[in-house]
Coordinates of C-alpha atoms and ligand atoms in Angstrom, one line a residue:
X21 CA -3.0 20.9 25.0
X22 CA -4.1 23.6 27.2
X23 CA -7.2 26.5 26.6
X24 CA -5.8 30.0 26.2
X25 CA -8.7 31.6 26.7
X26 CA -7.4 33.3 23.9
X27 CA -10.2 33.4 20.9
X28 CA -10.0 34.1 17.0
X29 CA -12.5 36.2 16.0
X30 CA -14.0 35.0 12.2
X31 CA -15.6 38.0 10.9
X32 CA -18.3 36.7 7.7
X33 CA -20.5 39.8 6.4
X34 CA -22.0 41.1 9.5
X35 CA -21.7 37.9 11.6
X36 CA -18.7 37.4 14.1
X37 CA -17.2 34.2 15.6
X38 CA -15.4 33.5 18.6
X39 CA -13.0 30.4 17.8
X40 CA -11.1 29.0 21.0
X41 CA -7.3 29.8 20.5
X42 CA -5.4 25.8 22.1
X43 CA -1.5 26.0 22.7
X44 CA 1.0 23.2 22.6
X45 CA 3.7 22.0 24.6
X46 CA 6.0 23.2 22.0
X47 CA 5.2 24.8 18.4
X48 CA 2.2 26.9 17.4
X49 CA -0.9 28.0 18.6
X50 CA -4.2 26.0 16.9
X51 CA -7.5 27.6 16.5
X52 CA -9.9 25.1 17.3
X53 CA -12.7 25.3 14.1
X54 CA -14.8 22.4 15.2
X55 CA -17.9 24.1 15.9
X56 CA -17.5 26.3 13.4
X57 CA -19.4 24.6 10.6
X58 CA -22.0 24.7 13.1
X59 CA -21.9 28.4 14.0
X60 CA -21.3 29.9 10.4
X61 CA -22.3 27.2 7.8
X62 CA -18.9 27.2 5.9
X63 CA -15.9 24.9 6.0
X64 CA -12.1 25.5 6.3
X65 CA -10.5 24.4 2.9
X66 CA -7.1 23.2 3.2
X67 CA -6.3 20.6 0.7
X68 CA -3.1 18.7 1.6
X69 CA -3.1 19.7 5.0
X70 CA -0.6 21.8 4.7
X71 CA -2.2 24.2 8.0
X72 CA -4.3 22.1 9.6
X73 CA -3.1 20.0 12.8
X74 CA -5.5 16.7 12.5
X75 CA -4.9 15.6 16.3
X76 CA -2.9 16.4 19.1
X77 CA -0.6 14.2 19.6
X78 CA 2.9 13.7 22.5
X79 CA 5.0 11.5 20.6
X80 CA 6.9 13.1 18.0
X81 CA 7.3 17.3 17.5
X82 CA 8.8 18.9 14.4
X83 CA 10.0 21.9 14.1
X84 CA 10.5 22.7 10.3
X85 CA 12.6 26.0 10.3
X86 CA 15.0 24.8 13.4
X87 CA 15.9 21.1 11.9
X88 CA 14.1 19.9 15.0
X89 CA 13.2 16.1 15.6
X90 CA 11.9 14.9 19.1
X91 CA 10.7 11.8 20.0
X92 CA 9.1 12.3 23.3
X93 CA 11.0 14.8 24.0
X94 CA 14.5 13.2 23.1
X95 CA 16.4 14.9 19.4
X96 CA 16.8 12.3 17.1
X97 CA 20.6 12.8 17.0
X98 CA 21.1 11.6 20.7
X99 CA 18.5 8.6 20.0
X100 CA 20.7 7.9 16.9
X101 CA 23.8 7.9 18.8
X102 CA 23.3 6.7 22.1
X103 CA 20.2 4.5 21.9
X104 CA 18.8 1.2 19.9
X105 CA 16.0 0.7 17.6
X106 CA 14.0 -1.7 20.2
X107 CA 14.8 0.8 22.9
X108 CA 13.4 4.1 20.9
X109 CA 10.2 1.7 20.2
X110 CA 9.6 1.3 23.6
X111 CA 9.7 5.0 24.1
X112 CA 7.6 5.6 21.6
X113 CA 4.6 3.4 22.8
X114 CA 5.0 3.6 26.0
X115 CA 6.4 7.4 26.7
X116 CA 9.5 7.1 29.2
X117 CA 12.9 5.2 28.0
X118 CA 12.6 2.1 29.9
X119 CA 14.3 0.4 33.0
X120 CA 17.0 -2.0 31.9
X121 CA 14.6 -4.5 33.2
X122 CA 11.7 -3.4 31.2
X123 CA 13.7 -3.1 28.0
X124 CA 14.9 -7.1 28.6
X125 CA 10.9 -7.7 29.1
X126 CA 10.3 -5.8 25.8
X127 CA 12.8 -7.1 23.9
X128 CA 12.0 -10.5 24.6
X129 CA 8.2 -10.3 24.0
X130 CA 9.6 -9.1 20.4
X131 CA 12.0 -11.5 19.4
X132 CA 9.4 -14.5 21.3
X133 CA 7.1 -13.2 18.1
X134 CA 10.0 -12.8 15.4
X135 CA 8.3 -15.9 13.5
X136 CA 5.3 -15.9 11.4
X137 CA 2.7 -18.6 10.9
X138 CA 3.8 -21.2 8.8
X139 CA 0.9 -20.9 6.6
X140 CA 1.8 -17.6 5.8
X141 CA 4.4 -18.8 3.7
X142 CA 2.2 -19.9 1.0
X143 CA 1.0 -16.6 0.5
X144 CA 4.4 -15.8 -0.9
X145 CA 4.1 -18.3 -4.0
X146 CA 1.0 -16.9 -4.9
X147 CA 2.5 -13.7 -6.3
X148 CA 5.1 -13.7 -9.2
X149 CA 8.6 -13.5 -8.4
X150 CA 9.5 -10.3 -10.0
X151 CA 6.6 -8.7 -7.5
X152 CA 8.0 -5.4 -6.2
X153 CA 8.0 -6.3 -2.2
X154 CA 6.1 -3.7 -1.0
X155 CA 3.1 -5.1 -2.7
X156 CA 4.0 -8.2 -0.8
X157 CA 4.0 -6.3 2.3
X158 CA 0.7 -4.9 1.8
X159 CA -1.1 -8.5 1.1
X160 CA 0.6 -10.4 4.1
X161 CA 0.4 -7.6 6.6
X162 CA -3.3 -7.1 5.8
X163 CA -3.8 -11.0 5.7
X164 CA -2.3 -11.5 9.2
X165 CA -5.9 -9.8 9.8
X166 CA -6.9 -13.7 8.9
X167 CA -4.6 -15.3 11.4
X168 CA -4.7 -13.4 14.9
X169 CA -7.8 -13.8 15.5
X170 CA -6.9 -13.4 19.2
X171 CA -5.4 -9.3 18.4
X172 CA -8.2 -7.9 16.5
X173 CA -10.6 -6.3 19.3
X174 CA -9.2 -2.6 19.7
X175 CA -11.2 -2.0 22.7
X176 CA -9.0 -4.5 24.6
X177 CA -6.1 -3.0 25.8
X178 CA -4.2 -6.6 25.9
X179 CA -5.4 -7.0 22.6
X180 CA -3.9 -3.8 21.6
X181 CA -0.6 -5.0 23.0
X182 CA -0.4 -8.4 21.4
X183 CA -1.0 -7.0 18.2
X184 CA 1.5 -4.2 18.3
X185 CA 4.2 -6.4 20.0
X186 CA 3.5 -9.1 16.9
X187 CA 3.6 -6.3 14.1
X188 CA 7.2 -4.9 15.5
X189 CA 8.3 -9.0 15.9
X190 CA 6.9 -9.9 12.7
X191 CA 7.5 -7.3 9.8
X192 CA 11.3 -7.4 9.6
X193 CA 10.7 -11.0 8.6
X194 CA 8.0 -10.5 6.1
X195 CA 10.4 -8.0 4.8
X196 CA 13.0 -10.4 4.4
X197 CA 10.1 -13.3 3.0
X198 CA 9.7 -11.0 0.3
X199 CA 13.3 -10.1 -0.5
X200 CA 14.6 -13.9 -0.6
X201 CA 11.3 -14.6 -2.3
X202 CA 11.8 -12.1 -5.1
X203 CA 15.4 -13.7 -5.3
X204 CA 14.4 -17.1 -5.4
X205 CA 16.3 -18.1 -2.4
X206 CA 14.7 -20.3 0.5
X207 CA 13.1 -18.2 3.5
X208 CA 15.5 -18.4 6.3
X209 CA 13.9 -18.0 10.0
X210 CA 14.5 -15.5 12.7
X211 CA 17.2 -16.4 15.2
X212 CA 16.2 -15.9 19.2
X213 CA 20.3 -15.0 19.9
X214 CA 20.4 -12.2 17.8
X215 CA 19.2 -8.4 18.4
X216 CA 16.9 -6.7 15.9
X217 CA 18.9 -5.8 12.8
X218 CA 21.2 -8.6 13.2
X219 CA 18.3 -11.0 12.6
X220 CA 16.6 -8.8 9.7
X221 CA 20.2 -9.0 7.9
X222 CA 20.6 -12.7 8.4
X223 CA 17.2 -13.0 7.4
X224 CA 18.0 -11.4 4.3
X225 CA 21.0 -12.4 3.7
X226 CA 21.9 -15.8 4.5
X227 CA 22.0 -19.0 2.5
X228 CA 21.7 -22.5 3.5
X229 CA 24.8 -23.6 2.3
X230 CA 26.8 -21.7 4.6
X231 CA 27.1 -20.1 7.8
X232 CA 26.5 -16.6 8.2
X233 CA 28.2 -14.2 10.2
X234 CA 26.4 -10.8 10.5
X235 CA 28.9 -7.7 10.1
X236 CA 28.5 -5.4 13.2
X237 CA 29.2 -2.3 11.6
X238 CA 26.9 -3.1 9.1
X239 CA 24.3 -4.2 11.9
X240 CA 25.1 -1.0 14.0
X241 CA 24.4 1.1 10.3
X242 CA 20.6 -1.4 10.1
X243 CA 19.9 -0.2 13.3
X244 CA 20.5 3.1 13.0
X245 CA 18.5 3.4 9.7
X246 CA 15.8 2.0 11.8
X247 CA 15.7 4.6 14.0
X248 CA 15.9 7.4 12.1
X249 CA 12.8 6.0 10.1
X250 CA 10.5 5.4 13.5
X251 CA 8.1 7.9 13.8
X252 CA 7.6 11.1 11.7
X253 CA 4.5 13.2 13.4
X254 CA 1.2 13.1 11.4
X255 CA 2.8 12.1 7.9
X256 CA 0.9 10.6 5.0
X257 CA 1.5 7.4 5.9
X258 CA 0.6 7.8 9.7
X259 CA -2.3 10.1 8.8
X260 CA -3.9 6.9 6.5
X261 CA -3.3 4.8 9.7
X262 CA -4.9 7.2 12.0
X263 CA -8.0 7.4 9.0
X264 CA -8.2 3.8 8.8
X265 CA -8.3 3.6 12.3
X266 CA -10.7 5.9 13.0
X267 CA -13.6 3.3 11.8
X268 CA -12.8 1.0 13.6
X269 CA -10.6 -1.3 11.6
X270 CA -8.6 -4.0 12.9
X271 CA -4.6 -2.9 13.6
X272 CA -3.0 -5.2 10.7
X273 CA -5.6 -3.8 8.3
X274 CA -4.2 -0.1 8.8
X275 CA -0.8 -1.1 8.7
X276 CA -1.2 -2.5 5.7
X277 CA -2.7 1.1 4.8
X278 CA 0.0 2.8 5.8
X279 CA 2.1 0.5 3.6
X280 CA 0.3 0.9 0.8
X281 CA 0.6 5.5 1.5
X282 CA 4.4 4.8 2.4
X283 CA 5.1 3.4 -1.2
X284 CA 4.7 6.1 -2.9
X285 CA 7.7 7.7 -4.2
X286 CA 6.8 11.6 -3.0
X287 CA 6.7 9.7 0.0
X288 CA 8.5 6.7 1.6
X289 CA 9.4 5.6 -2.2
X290 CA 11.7 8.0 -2.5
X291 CA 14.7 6.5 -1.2
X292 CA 14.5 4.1 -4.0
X293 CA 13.8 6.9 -6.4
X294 CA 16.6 8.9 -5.2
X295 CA 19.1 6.2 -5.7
X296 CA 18.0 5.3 -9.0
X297 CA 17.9 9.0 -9.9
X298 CA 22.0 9.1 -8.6
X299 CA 22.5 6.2 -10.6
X300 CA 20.8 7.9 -13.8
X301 CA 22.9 10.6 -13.2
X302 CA 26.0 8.4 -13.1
X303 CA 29.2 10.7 -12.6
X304 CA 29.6 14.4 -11.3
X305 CA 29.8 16.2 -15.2
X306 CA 26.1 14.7 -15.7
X307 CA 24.8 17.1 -12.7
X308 CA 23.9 19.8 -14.2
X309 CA 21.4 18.5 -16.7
X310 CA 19.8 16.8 -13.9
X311 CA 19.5 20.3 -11.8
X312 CA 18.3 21.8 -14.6
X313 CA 15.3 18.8 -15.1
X314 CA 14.5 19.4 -11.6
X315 CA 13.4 22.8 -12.2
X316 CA 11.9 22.9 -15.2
X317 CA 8.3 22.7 -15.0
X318 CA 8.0 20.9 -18.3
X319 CA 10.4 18.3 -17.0
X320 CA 8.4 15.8 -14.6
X321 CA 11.5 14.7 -13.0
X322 CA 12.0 16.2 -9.1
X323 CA 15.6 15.5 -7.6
X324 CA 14.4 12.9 -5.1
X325 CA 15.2 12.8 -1.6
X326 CA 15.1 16.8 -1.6
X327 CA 12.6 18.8 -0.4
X328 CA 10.0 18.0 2.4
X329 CA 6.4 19.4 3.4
X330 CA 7.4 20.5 7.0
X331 CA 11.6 20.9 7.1
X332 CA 12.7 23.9 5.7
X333 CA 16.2 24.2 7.0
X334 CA 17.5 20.7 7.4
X335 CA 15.9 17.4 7.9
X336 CA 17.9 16.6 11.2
X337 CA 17.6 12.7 10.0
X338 CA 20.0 13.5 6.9
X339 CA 22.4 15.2 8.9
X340 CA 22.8 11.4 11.0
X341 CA 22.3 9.6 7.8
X342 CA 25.2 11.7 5.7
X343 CA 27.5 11.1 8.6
X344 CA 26.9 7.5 8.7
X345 CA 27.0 6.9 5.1
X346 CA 30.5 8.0 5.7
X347 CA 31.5 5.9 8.4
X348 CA 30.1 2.5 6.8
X349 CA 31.5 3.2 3.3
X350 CA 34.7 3.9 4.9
X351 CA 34.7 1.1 7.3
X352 CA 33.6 -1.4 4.6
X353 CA 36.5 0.2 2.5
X354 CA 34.3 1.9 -0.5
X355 CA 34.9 5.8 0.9
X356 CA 35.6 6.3 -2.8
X357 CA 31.9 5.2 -3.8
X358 CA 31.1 7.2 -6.9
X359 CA 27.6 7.4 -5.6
X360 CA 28.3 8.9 -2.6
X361 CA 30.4 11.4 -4.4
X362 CA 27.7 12.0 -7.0
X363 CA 25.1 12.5 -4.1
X364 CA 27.3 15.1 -2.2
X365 CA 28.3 17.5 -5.2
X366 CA 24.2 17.0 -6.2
X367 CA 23.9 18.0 -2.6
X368 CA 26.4 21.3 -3.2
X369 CA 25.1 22.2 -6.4
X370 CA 21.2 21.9 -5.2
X371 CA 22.4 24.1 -1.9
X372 CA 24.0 26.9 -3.9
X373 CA 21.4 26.9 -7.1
X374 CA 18.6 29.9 -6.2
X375 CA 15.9 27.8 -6.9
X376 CA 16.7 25.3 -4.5
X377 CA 17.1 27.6 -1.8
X378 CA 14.3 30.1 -2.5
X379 CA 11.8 26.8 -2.3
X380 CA 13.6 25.9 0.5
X381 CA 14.6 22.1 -0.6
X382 CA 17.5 20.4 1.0
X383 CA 17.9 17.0 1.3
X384 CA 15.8 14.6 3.9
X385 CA 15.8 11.6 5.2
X386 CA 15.8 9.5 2.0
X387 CA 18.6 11.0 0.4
X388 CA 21.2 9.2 1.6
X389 CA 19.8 6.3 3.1
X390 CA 19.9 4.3 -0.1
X391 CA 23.5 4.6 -0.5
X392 CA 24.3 2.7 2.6
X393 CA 21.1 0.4 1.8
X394 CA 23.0 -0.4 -1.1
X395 CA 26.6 -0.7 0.3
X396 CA 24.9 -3.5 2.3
X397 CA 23.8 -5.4 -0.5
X398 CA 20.0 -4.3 -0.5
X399 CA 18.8 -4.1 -4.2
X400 CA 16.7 -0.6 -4.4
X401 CA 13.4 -2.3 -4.3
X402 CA 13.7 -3.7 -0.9
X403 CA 14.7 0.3 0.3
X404 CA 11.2 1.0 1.3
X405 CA 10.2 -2.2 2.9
X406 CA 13.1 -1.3 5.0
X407 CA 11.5 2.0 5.3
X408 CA 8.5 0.3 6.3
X409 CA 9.7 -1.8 8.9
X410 CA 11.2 0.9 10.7
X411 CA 7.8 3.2 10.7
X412 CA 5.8 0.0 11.9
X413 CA 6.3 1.2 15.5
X414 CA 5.9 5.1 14.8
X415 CA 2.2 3.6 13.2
X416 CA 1.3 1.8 15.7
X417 CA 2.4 4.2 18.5
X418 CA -0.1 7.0 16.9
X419 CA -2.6 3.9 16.2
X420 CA -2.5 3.2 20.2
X421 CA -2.6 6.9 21.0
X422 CA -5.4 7.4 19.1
X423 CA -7.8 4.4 20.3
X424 CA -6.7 5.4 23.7
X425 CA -8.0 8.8 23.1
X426 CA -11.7 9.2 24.9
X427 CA -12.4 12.1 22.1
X428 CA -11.6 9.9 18.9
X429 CA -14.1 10.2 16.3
X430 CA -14.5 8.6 12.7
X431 CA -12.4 10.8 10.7
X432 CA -14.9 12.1 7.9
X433 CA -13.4 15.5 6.5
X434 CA -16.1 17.8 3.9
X435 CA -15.0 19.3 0.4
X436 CA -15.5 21.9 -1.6
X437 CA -18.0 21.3 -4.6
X438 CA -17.1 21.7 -7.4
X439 CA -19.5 19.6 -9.7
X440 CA -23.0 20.2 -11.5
X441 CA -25.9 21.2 -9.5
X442 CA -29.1 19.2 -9.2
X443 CA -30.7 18.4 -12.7
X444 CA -33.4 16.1 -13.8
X445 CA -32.9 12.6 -15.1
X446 CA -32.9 12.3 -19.1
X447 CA -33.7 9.2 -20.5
X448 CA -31.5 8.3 -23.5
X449 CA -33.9 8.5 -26.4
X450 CA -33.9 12.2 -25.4
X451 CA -29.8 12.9 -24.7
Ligands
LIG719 C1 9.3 11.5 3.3 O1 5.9 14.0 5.8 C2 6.9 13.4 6.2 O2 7.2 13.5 7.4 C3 7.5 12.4 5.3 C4 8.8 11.7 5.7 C5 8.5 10.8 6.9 O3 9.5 10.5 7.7 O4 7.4 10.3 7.0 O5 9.7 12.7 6.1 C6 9.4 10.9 4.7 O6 8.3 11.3 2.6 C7 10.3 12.5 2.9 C8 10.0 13.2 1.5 C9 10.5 12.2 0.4 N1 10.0 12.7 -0.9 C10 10.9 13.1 -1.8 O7 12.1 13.2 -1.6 C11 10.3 13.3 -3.2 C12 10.9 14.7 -3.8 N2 10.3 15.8 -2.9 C13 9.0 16.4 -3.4 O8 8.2 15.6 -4.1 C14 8.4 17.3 -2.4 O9 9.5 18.1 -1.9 C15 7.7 16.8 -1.2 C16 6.6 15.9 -1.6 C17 8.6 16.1 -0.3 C18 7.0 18.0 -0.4 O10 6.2 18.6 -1.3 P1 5.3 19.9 -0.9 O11 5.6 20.3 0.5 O12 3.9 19.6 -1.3 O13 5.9 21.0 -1.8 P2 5.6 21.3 -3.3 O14 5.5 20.0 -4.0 O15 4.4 22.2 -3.4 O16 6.9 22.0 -3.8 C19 7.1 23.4 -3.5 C20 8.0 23.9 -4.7 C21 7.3 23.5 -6.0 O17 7.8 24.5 -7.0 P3 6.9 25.8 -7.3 O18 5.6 25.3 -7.7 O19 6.8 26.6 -6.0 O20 7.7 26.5 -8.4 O21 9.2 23.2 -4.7 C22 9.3 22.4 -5.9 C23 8.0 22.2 -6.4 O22 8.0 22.0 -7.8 N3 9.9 21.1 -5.5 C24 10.9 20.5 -6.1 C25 11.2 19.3 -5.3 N4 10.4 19.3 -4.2 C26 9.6 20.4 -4.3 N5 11.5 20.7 -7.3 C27 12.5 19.8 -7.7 N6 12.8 18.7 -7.0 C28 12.2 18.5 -5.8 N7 12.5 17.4 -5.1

């Protein structure tokens, strides 16, 4: 972030103020209002957040208009292609794609932390089976708070480290704790001899009664799923982690945070709402009623998995995700999946109809992600828990950024007051 010496000038009645003008490495220009409240007694207002930058950050830049991803400086479609989930982790925390001896190093400190404490399990029988895992996720993450005692201290850089390393190790398996749980199959443990999403599909999949071979094209589709999810700039998920963090909390508390934002189906819920919205549609001839529910303001129902805060061209991550969908269903021999055909003349008709393309909605990132989730056996509940795996690292990367960060603060933003101004107290005899 570098001065301009370029200022804003705020002109309010016969007052003027200077505002310092900050460029990035890459996108716009931010004026820097932090003094302002002090200088001119008022407040910016800017619920949402849709033009405010809350940090500076160097590990993931968007640009909206172009279909631009970068992750450190690397497009998304190259890290989907020619990199690995584990590998793109270590980028993200650490900045540089590593030696092929510090990946090794890495991804052995991960899988050496795959397992969770054994009395962890018991948390699971507490909750009902029919529980919708994510609200498993967000009771055992936040209750490994109550286990690593040895992690908590975010002052301590090897603190710091142990916890992040055990987050990435450990959530693929509470993932798959809560899917077997919610199936009423036994938990099955994390195997050292097997890479990432290998391990989370066994996990998942398995049964005692047999041996289980993983499918590498399916394990090659996991991975890349994993990758596309990883990091997303200052998101609402990633923004609650950042919040939560900014007082201090302990790491596994903020995850659970971000679990808790990521649920929500405007957010990381929407893969699951997009499939079940494909499924409610059912077969091409049902499209248009759908399209026309979409955009009528009456009608609560959105097309999910369209539309996004920041892209407003393409989401880069749906371009991978459509071409993938493609190559699993064909490779696993169900090219002719009528979902997949439903979601690509949805897709058309959205990307011709005027009111798509006047608001700028395509599809993103959680439009077609659910179709392969589902060609791999994944009922749509476990979509964003799979969703949430994958963002673990892109949380804790900005978590680490910003402890690391000399000018962190508590995040504490103002409002605009809208309620009663002061009155006195009436007692009730006289109300
Ligand atoms: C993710 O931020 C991230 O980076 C998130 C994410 C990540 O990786 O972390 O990319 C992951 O969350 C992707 C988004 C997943 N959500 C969905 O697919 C849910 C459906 N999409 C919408 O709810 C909506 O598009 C949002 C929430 C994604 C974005 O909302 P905005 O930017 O606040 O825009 P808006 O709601 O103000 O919509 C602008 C207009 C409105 O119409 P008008 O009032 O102008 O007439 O577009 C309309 C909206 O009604 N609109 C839609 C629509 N999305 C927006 N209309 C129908 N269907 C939709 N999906």
């Amino acid at each position: 972030m570098a001065d301009t010496n370029k200022t804003a000038t705020l002109t309010i009645g016969n007052s003027s103020y200077d505002l310092p003008i900050l460029s990035p490495t890459e996108g716009p220009d931010v004026i820097d209002v932090r003094k302002l409240y002090g200088q001119a007694d008022v407040f910016t207002y800017d619920p949402g957040f849709t033009s405010t930058a809350s940090c500076d950050s160097a590990i993931t830049f968007i640009d909206g208009e172009e279909g631009v991803l970068l992750h450190r400086g690397y497009p998304i479609d190259q890290l989907a292609s020619k990199s690995h989930y584990l590998e793109v982790c270590y980028l993200l925390l650490y900045g540089e794609l590593p030696t092929a001896a510090q990946l090794e190093d890495f991804e052995s400190r991960v899988t050496n932390h795959t397992m969770v404490h054994e009395q962890m399990h018991r948390f699971f029988t507490g909750f009902r089976r029919d529980a919708h895992p994510m609200a498993i996720m967000t009771g055992v993450v936040g209750a490994m708070s109550a286990f690593y005692h040895d992690s908590l201290d975010i002052q301590d850089p090897w603190h710091r480290e142990v916890a992040s390393i055990r987050l990435i190790a450990k959530m693929p398996t509470i993932a798959a704790m809560a899917f077997k749980y919610s199936v009423g199959q036994p938990f099955v443990y994390p195997r050292n001899d097997l890479d990432y999403a290998s391990n989370f599909l066994r996990m998942c999949f398995a049964v005692p009664a047999e041996e289980y071979e993983v499918n590498p094209i399916l394990a090659r589709a996991m991975d890349r799923i994993f990758t596309l999810h990883a990091d997303h700039e200052q998101n609402a998920s990633t923004s609650t982690v950042r919040l939560a963090s900014s007082s201090g909390a302990n790491p596994f508390a903020c995850i659970a945070a971000g679990i808790a934002c990521l649920w929500g189906p405007a957010h990381g819920g929407a893969n699951q709402a997009a499939l079940e919205s494909l499924k409610e549609i059912g077969t091409p001839d049902r499209i248009p009623e759908f399209i026309a529910r979409a955009k009528d303001k009456d009608d609560p129902f959105r097309l999910m998995g369209f539309g996004h805060r920041v892209y407003k061209n393409f989401d880069p991550r749906a371009t991978v995700m459509k071409q993938s969908a493609d190559e699993v269903l064909e490779l696993l021999g169900v090219e002719n999946n009528p979902l997949l055909q439903v979601a690509k003349q949805v897709e058309k008709t959205a990307l011709e109809d005027p009111y798509f393309i006047e608001r700028k909605l395509f599809p993103n990132v959680d439009f077609y992600s659910g179709i392969i989730l589902e060609a791999m056996g994944f009922p749509t509940s476990m979509f964003t828990p799979i969703f949430a795996v994958s963002r673990t690292v892109g949380w804790i990367s900005q978590w680490k950024e910003m402890i690391e960060d000399p000018q962190m603060k508590i995040g504490r933003p103002r409002q605009l007051y809208t309620g009663v101004s002061a009155r006195e107290y009436v007692d009730v005899e006289n109300r």
